[in-house]
Coordinates of C-alpha atoms (C1' of nucleotides) in Angstrom, one line a residue:
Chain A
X4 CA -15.4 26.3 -6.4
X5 CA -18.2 24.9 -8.8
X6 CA -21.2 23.7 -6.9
X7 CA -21.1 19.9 -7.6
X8 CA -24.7 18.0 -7.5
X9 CA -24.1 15.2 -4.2
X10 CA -24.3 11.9 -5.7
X11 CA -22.8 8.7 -4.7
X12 CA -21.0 6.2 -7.1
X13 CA -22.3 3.5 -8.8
X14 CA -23.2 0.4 -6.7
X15 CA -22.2 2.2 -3.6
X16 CA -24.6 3.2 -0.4
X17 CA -24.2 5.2 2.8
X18 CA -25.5 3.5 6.0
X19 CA -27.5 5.6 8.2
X20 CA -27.5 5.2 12.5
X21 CA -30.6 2.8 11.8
X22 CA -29.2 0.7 9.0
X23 CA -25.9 0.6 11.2
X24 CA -27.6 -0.5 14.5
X25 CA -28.7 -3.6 12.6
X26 CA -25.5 -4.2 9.9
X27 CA -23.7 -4.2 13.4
X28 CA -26.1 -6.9 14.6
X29 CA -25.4 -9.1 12.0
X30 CA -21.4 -8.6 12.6
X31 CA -21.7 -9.1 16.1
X32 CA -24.4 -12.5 15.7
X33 CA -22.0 -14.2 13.1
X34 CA -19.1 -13.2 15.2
X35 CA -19.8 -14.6 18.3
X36 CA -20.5 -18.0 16.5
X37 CA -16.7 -17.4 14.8
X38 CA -15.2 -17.2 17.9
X39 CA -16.9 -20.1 19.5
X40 CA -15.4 -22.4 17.2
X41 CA -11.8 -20.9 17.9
X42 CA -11.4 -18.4 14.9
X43 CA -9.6 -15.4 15.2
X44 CA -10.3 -12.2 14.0
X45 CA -7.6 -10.5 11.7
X46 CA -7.2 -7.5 8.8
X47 CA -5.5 -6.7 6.1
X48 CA -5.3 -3.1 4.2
X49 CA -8.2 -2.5 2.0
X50 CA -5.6 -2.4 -1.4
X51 CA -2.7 -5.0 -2.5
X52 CA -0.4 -4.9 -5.3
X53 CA -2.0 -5.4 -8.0
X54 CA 0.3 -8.4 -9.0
X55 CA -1.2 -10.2 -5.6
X56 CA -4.7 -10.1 -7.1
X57 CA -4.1 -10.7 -10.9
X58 CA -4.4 -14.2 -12.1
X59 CA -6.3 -15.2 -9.0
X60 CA -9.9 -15.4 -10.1
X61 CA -9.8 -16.1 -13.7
X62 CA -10.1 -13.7 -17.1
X63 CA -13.5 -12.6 -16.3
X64 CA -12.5 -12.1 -12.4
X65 CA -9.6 -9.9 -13.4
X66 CA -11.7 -7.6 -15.0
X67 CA -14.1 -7.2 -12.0
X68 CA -10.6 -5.8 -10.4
X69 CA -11.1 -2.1 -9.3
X70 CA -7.3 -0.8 -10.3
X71 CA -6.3 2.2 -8.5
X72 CA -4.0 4.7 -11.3
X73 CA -0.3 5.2 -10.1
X74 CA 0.2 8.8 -8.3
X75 CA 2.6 11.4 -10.4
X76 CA 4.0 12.0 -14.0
X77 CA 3.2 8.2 -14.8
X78 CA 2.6 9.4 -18.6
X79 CA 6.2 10.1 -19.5
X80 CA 7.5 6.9 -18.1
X81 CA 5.5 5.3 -21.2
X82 CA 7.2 5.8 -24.7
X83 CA 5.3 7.1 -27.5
X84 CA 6.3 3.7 -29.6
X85 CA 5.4 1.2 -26.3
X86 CA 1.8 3.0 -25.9
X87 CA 1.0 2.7 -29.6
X88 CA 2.3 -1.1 -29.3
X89 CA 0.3 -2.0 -25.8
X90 CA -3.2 -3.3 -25.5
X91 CA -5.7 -2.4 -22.9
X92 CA -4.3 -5.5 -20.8
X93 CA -0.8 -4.8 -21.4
X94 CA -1.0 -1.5 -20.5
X95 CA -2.4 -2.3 -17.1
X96 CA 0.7 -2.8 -15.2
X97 CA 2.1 0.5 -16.7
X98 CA -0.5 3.0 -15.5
X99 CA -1.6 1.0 -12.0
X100 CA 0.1 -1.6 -9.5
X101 CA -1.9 -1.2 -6.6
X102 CA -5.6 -2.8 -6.5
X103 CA -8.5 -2.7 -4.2
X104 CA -9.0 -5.9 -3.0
X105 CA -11.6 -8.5 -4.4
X106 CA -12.3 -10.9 -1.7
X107 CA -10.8 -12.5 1.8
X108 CA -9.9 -15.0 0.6
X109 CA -6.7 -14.4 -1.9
X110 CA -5.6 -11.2 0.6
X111 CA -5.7 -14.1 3.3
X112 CA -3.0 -16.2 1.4
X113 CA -0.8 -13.3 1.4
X114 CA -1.1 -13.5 5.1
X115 CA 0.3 -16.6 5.5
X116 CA 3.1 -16.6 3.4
X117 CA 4.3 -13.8 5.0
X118 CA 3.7 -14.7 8.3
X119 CA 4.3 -18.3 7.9
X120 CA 6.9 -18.3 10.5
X121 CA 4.7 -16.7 13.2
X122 CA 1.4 -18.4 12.5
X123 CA 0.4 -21.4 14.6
X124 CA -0.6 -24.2 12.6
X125 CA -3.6 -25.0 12.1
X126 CA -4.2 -21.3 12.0
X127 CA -8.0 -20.7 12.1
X128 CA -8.9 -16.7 11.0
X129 CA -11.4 -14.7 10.5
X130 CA -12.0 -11.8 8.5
X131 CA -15.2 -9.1 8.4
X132 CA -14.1 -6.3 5.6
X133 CA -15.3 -4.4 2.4
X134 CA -14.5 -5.6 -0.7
X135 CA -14.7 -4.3 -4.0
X136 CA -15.7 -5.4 -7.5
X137 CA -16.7 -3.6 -10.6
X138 CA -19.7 -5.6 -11.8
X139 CA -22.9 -3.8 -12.6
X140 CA -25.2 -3.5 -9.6
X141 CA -28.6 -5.5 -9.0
X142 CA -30.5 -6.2 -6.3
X143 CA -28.4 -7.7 -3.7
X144 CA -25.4 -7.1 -6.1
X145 CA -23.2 -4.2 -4.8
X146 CA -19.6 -2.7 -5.8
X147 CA -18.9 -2.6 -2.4
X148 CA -19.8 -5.3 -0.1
X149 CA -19.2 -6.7 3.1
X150 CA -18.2 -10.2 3.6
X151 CA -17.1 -12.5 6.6
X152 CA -14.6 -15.3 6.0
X153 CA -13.7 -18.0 8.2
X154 CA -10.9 -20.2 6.9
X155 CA -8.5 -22.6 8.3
X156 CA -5.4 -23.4 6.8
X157 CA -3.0 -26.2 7.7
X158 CA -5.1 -29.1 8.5
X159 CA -6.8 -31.5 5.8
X160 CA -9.2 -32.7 8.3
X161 CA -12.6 -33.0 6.8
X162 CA -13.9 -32.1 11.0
X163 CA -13.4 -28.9 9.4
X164 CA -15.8 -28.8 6.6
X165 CA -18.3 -30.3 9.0
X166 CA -17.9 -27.3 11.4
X167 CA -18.4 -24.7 8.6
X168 CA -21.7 -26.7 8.5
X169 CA -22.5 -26.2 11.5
X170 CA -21.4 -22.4 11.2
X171 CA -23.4 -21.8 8.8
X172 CA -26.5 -23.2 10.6
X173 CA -25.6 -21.4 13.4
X174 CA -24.7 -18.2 12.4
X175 CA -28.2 -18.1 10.2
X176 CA -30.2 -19.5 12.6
X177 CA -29.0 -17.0 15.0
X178 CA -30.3 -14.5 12.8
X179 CA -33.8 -16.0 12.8
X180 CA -33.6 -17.7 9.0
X181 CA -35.4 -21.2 9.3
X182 CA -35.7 -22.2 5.7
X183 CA -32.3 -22.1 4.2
X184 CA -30.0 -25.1 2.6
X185 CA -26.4 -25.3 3.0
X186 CA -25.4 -27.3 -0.2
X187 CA -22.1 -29.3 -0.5
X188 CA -20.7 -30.9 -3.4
X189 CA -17.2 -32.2 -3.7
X190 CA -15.0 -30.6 -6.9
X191 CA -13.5 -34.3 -7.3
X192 CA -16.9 -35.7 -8.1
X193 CA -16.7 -33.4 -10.9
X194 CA -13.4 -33.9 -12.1
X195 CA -14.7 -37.7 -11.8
X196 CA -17.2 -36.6 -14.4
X197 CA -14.9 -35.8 -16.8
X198 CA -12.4 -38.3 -16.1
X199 CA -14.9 -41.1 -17.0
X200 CA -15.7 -39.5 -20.2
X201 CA -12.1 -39.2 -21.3
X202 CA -11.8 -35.6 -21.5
X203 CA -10.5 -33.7 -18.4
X204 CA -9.3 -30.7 -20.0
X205 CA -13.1 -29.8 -20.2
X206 CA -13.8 -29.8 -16.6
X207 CA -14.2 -26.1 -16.5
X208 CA -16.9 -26.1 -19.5
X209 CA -18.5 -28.7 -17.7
X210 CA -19.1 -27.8 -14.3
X211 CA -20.4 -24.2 -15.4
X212 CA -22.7 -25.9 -18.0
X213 CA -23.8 -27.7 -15.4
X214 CA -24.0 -25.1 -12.7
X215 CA -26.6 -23.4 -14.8
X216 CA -29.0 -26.2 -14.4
X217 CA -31.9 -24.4 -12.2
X218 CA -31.6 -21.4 -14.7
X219 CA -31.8 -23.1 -18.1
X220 CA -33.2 -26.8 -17.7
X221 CA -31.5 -29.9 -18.6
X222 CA -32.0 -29.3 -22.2
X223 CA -29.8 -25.8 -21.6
X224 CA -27.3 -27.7 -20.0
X225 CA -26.7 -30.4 -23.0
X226 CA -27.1 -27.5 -25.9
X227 CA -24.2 -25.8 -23.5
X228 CA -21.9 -28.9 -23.2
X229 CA -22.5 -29.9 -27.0
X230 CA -21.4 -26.2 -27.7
X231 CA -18.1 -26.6 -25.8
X232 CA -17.4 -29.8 -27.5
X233 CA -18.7 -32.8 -25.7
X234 CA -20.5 -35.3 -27.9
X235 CA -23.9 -37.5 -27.9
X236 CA -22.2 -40.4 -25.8
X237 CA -20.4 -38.2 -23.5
X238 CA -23.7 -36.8 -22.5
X239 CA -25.5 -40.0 -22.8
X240 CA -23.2 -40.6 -19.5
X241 CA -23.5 -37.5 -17.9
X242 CA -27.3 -37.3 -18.4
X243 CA -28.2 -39.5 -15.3
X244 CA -26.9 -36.7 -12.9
X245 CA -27.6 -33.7 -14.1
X246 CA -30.9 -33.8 -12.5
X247 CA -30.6 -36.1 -10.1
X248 CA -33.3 -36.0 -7.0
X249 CA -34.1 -37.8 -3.8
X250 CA -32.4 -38.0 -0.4
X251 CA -28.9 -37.0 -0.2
X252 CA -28.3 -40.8 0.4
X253 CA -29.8 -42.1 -2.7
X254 CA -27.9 -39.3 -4.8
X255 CA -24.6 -40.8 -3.4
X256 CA -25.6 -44.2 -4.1
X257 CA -26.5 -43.0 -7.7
X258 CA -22.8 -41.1 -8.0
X259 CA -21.3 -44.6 -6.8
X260 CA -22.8 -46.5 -9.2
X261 CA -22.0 -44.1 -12.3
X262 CA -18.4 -43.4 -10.7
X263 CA -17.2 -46.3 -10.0
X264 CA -14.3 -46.5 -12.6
X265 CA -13.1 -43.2 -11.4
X266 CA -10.7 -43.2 -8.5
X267 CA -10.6 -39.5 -7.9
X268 CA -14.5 -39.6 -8.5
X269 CA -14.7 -42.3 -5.7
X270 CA -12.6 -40.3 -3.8
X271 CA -14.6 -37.7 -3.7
X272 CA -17.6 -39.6 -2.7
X273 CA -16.1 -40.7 -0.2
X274 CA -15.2 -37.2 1.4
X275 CA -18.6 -36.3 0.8
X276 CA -19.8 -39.1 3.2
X277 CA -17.3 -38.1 5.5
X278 CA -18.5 -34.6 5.7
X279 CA -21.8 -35.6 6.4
X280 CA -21.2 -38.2 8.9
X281 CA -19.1 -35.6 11.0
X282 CA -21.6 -32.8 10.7
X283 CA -24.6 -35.2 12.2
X284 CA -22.0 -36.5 14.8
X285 CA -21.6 -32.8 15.7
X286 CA -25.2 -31.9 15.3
X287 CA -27.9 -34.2 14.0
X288 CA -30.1 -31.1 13.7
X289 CA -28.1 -30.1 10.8
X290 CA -29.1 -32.9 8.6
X291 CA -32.1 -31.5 7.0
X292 CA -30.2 -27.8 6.5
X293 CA -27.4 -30.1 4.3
X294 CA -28.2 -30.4 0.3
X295 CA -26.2 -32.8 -1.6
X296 CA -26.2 -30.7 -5.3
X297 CA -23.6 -32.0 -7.8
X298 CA -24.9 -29.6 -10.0
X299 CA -23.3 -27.0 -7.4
X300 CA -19.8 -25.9 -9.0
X301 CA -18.9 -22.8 -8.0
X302 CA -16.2 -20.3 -10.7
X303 CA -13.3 -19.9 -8.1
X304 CA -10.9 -21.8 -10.1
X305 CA -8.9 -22.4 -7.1
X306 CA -11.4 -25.2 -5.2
X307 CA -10.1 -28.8 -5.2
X308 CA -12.4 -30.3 -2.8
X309 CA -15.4 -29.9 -0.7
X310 CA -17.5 -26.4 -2.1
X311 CA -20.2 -25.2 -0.6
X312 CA -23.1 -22.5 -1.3
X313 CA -25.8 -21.2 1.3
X314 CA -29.1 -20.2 -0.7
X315 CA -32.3 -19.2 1.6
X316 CA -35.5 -20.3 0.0
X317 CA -37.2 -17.0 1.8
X318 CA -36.2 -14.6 -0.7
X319 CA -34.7 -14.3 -3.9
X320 CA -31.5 -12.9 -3.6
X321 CA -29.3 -15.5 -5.0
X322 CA -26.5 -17.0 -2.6
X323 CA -25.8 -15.8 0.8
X324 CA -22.8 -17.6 1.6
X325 CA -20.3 -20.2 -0.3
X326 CA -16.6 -21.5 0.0
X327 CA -15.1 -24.3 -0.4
X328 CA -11.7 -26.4 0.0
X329 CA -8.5 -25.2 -2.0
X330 CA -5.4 -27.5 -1.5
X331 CA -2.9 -25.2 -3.1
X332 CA -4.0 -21.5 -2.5
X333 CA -0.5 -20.3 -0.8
X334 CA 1.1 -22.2 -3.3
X335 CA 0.8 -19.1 -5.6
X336 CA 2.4 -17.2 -3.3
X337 CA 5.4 -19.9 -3.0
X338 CA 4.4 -21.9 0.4
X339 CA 3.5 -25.4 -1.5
X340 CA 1.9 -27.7 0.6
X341 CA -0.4 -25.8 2.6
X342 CA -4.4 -26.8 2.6
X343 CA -7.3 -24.5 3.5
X344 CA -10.9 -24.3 3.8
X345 CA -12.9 -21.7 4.6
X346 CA -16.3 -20.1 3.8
X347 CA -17.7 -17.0 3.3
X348 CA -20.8 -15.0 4.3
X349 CA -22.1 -12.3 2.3
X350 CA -23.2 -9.4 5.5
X351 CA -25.0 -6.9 2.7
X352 CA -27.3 -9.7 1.4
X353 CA -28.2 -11.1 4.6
X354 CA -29.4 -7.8 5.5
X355 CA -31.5 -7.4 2.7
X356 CA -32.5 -10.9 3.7
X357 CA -33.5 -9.7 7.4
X358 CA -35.2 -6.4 6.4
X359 CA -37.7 -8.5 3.8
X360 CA -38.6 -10.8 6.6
X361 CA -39.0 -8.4 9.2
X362 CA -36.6 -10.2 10.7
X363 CA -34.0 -7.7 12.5
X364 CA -34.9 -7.4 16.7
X365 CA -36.9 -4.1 17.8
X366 CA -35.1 -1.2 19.4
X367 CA -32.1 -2.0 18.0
X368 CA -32.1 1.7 17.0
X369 CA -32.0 2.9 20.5
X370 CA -29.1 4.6 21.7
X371 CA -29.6 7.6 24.1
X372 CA -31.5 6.3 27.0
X373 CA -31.6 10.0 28.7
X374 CA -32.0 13.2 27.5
X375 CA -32.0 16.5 30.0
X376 CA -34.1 19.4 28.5
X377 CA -33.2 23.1 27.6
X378 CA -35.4 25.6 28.1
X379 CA -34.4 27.8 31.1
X380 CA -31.1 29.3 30.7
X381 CA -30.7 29.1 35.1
X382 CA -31.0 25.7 35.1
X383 CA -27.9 24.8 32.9
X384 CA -25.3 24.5 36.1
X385 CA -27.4 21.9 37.3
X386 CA -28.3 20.3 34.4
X387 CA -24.7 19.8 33.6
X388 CA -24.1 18.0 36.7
X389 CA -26.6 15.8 36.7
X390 CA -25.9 14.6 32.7
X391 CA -22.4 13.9 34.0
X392 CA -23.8 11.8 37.2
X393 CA -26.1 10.0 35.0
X394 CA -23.5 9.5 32.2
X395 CA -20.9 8.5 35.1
X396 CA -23.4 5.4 36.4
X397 CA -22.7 4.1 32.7
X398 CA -25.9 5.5 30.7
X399 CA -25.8 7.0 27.2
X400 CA -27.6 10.6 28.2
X401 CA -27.0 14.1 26.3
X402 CA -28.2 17.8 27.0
X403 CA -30.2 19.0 24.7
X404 CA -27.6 21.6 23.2
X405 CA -29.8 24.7 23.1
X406 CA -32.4 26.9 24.9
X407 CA -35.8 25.9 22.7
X408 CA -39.3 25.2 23.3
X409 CA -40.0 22.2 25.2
X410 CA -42.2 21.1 22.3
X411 CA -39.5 20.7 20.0
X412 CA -37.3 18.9 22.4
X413 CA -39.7 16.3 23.1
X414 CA -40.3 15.8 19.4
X415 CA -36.6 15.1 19.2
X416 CA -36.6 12.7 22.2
X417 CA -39.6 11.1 20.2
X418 CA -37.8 10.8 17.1
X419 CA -34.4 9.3 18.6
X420 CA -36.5 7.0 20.7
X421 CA -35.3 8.4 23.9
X422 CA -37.3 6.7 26.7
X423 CA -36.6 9.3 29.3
X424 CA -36.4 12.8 29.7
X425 CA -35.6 15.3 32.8
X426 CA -37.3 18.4 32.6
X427 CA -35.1 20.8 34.1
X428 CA -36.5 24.2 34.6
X429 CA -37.8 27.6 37.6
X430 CA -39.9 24.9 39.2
X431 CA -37.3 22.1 39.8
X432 CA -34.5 24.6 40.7
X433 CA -36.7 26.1 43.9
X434 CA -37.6 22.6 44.8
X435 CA -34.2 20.4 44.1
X436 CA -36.4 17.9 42.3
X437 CA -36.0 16.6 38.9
X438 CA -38.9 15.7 37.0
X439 CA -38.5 12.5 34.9
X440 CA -40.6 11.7 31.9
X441 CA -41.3 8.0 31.1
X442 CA -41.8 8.6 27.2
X443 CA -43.7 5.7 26.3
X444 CA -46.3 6.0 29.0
X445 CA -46.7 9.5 29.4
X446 CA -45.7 9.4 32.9
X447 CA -43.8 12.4 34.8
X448 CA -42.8 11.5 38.6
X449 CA -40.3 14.2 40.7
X450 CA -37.3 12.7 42.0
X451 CA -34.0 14.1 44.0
X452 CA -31.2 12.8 42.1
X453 CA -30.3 10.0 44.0
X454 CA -33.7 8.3 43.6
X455 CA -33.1 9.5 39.5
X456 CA -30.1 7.3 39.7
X457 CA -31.7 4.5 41.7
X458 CA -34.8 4.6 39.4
X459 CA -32.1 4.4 36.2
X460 CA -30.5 1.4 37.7
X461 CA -34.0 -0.2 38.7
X462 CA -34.9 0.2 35.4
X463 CA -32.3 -0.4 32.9
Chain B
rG20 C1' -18.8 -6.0 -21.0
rU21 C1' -24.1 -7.0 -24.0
rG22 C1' -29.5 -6.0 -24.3
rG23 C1' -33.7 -3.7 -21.9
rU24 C1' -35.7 -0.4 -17.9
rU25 C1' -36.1 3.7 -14.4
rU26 C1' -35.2 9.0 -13.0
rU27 C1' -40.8 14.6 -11.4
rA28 C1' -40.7 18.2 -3.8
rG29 C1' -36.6 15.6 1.8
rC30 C1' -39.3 10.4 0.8
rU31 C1' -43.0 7.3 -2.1
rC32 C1' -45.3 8.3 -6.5
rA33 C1' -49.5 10.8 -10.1
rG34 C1' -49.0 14.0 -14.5
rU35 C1' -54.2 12.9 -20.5
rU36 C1' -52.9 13.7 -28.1
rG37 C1' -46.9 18.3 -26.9
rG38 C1' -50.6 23.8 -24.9
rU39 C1' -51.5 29.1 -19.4
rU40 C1' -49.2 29.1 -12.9
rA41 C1' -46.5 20.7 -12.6
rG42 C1' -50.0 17.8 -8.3
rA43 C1' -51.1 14.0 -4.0
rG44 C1' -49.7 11.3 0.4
rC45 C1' -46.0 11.2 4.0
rG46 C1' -42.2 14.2 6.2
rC47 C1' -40.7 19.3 7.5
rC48 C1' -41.9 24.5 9.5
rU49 C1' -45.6 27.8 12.1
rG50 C1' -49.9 28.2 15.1
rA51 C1' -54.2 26.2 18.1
rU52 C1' -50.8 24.8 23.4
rU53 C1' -45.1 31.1 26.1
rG54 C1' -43.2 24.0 30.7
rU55 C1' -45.0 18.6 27.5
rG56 C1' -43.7 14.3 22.0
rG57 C1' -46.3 10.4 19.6
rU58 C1' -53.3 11.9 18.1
rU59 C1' -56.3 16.0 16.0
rC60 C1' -57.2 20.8 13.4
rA61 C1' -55.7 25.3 10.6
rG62 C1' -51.9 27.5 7.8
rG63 C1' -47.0 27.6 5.3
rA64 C1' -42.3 26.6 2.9
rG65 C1' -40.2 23.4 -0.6
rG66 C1' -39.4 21.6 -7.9
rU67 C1' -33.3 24.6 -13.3
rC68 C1' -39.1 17.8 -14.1
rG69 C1' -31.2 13.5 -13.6
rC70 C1' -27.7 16.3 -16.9
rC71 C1' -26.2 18.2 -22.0
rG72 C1' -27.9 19.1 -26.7
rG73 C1' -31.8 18.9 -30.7
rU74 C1' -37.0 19.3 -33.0
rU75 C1' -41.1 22.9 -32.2
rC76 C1' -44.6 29.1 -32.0
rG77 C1' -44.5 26.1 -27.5
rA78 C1' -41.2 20.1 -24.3
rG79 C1' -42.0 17.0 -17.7
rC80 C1' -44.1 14.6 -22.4
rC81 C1' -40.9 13.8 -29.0
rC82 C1' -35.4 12.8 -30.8
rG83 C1' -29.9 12.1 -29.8
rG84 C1' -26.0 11.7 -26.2
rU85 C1' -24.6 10.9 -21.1
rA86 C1' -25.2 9.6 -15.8
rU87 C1' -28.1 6.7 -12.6
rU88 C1' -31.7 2.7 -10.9
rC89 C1' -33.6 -1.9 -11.5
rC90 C1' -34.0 -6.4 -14.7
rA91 C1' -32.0 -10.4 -18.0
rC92 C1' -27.2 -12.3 -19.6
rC93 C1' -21.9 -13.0 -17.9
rC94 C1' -20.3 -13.8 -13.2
rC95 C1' -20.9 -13.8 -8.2
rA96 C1' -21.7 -12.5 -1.8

RNA sequence: GUGGUUUUAGCUCAGUUGGUUAGAGCGCCUGAUUGUGGUUCAGGAGGUCGCCGGUUCGAGCCCGGUAUUCCACCCCA
């Protein structure tokens, strides 16, 4: 077989031990804060049909799709005159059904539907996987990621977007992040915008004009809408809020004023207020985390209500969170009725997060706490027994494999971080004491092996 | 998908107008120390210069293609 230079695919990364000890860390922090607000952990396989993703995240989203290519002949199934009449999108379906999956959130759906009849409603999930999407890389922008969801479906109670708040604040503040801001805006204050100019159809132009406000200025955002059709008096309205500042209060009071002829624009003002009165019922110390931002809008094409994005002001790595409410999600699927919420964190950015700020606890890389050395072949019998008492009182311990200098077995004890180590050799054979070495102080004591255990115990 | 950028030892990076044998720090190995790591000292190994092709007497350096990295778009976690 040719000799193939190791490399690893675009936008992918292996995870050492270290890097593992602290992406665990991050799973188990935001976990803990899942559960405690009565979510429930589920999976679902890492590919779908490919006719359960399509359609689902808009033309551009469909394209970020990693398609997996049908197994066997799958050429001759495809007629001569059918390939030279197919395009590249039409062809699709032919040579691929199956699909890794692109998010939680769309896989999650598929859940229900299927399990609808087994489900307790509200049903409250979570969900910590891979997913996949064929962008180019960046910094903080990988082709395979990790995110966490949390979504309820079933229950149109806006105590639920107020607990994602508090999620969110939890979860990060867990973590050690201080200077973050969850921002909420509410898709029907949007759609208000466009209802009180007269021209609905162009809600989508005008929320990702307006989404692009930090990145290319107000002026941007009007040469944008006036590009996508909107005219000097439609933006004479709209102007006022682009950039709107000041407390979140005095932003809604603005958005009331400028609103007020639009009942699915007051409407959505008025969820908004909700949401923020529940959140500082829950918590008052959330208050000053929450950033009203209409010009938040978010390209999932499915949110209807609330939507919210988590940027940390401590690095700049672009959003490490987001979601939103979507009143018809399962609807695809052919379950109408059925609300949901849910947000999302994004594990692979946090940790780039936690790394910049120095932020990830010390020792974390620990895992052996004992390690018996090898260097007299007589001493094996009882060095065996003793790595099985010590593993049997519960403590990670190995042997070291080999008879080797002691030098080098130390060094490896060094390197893993090992903060104990028996010596085991002629000397402590005649006498039946072990000698334990404290690693960080230097320290060598001789012990029989039930002090050694009671000496563990003291000081684990 | 569009435009730009990066790639030289295990890692982080130098390398002059194209000119003999491509360097440094860290890491690794050996020894000082045959039962003692993290410090110190001495020595050593390790490179088809991302890959393919071209120009040239001669290419790490110039040209074309390709992969990859990062950046700006697009979009997003």
């Amino acid at each position: 077989m040719a000799q193939i230079k190791p490399s690893l695919a675009k936008g992918t990364r292996d995870f050492s031990p270290e890097e593992m000890e602290r992406r665990n860390y991050i799973f188990r922090v935001i976990k803990k804060v899942f559960k405690k607000y009565g979510y429930q952990e589920i999976q679902t396989p890492s590919f779908e049909n490919l006719s359960t993703l399509t359609g689902k995240y808009g033309e551009e989203g469909d394209k970020l799709i990693f398609k997996i290519l049908n197994s066997g002949d799958f050429i001759s199934k495809i007629s001569p005159e059918k390939y030279a009449a197919s395009t590249a999108k039409s062809l699709t379906p032919l040579l691929s059904e199956k699909a890794l999956r692109y998010d939680l959130t769309v896989p999650f759906a598929r859940y229900v539907v299927m399990h609808q009849n087994e489900i307790n409603l509200p049903f409250k999930r979570f969900q910590m996987q891979p997913v996949w999407r064929a962008d180019r890389p960046q910094r903080g922008r990988y082709r395979e990621f990790y995110q966490c969801d949390v979504d309820v479906i079933g229950s149109e109670s806006l105590i639920n977007e107020a607990e994602f708040i508090l999620i969110y604040h939890e979860s990060l503040a867990n973590l050690g992040l201080t200077d973050f801001h969850i921002k909420i805006n509410n898709r029907k204050i949007l759609a208000g915008f466009s209802e009180i100019i007269g021209k609905p159809h162009l809600l989508i132009d005008l929320t990702v004009a307006i989404d692009k406000l930090d990145k290319i200025g107000v002026e941007g955002v009007i040469k944008e809408m006036e590009e996508k059709g909107f005219n000097a008096q439609d933006i004479s309205i709209i102007r006022p809020i682009i950039d709107l500042t000041g407390t979140n209060q005095s932003k809604i009071e603005t958005l009331k004023k400028v609103l007020a002829h639009s009942e699915i624009g007051k409407l959505g003002i008025q969820e908004l207020e909700t949401v923020l009165r529940y959140a500082h019922k829950l918590n008052r110390l959330v208050d000053s985390f929450i950033e009203v931002d209409i010009t938040l809008a978010r390209g999932l094409n499915y949110y209807t209500g609330s939507i919210f994005e988590v940027k940390t002001n401590e690095a700049n790595i672009g959003s490490i969170g987001g979601g939103g409410r979507y009143d018809d999600l399962t609807g695809m699927f052919g379950l109408k009725g059925l609300t949901g919420v849910g947000i999302s964190f994004g594990a692979d950015r946090i940790y780039d997060v936690l790394l910049e700020l120095n932020l990830f606890p010390e020792n974390t890389n620990r895992s052996t706490e004992v390690l018996i050395t090898n260097f007299d072949i007589k001493a094996e019998d009882l060095a065996l027994d003793i790595l099985q008492l010590i593993r049997s009182k519960g403590f990670a311990a190995e042997f070291y494999p080999t008879t080797t200098k002691l030098k080098k077995q130390l060094a490896y004890a060094d390197n893993k971080m090992i903060p104990f180590v028996i010596l085991l050799g002629q000397e402590e054979l005649e006498t039946g004491l072990v000698t334990l070495r404290n690693m960080k102080s230097g320290e060598q004591q001789k012990l029989s092996k039930q002090d050694l255990l009671t000496f563990l115990i003291k000081n684990n």
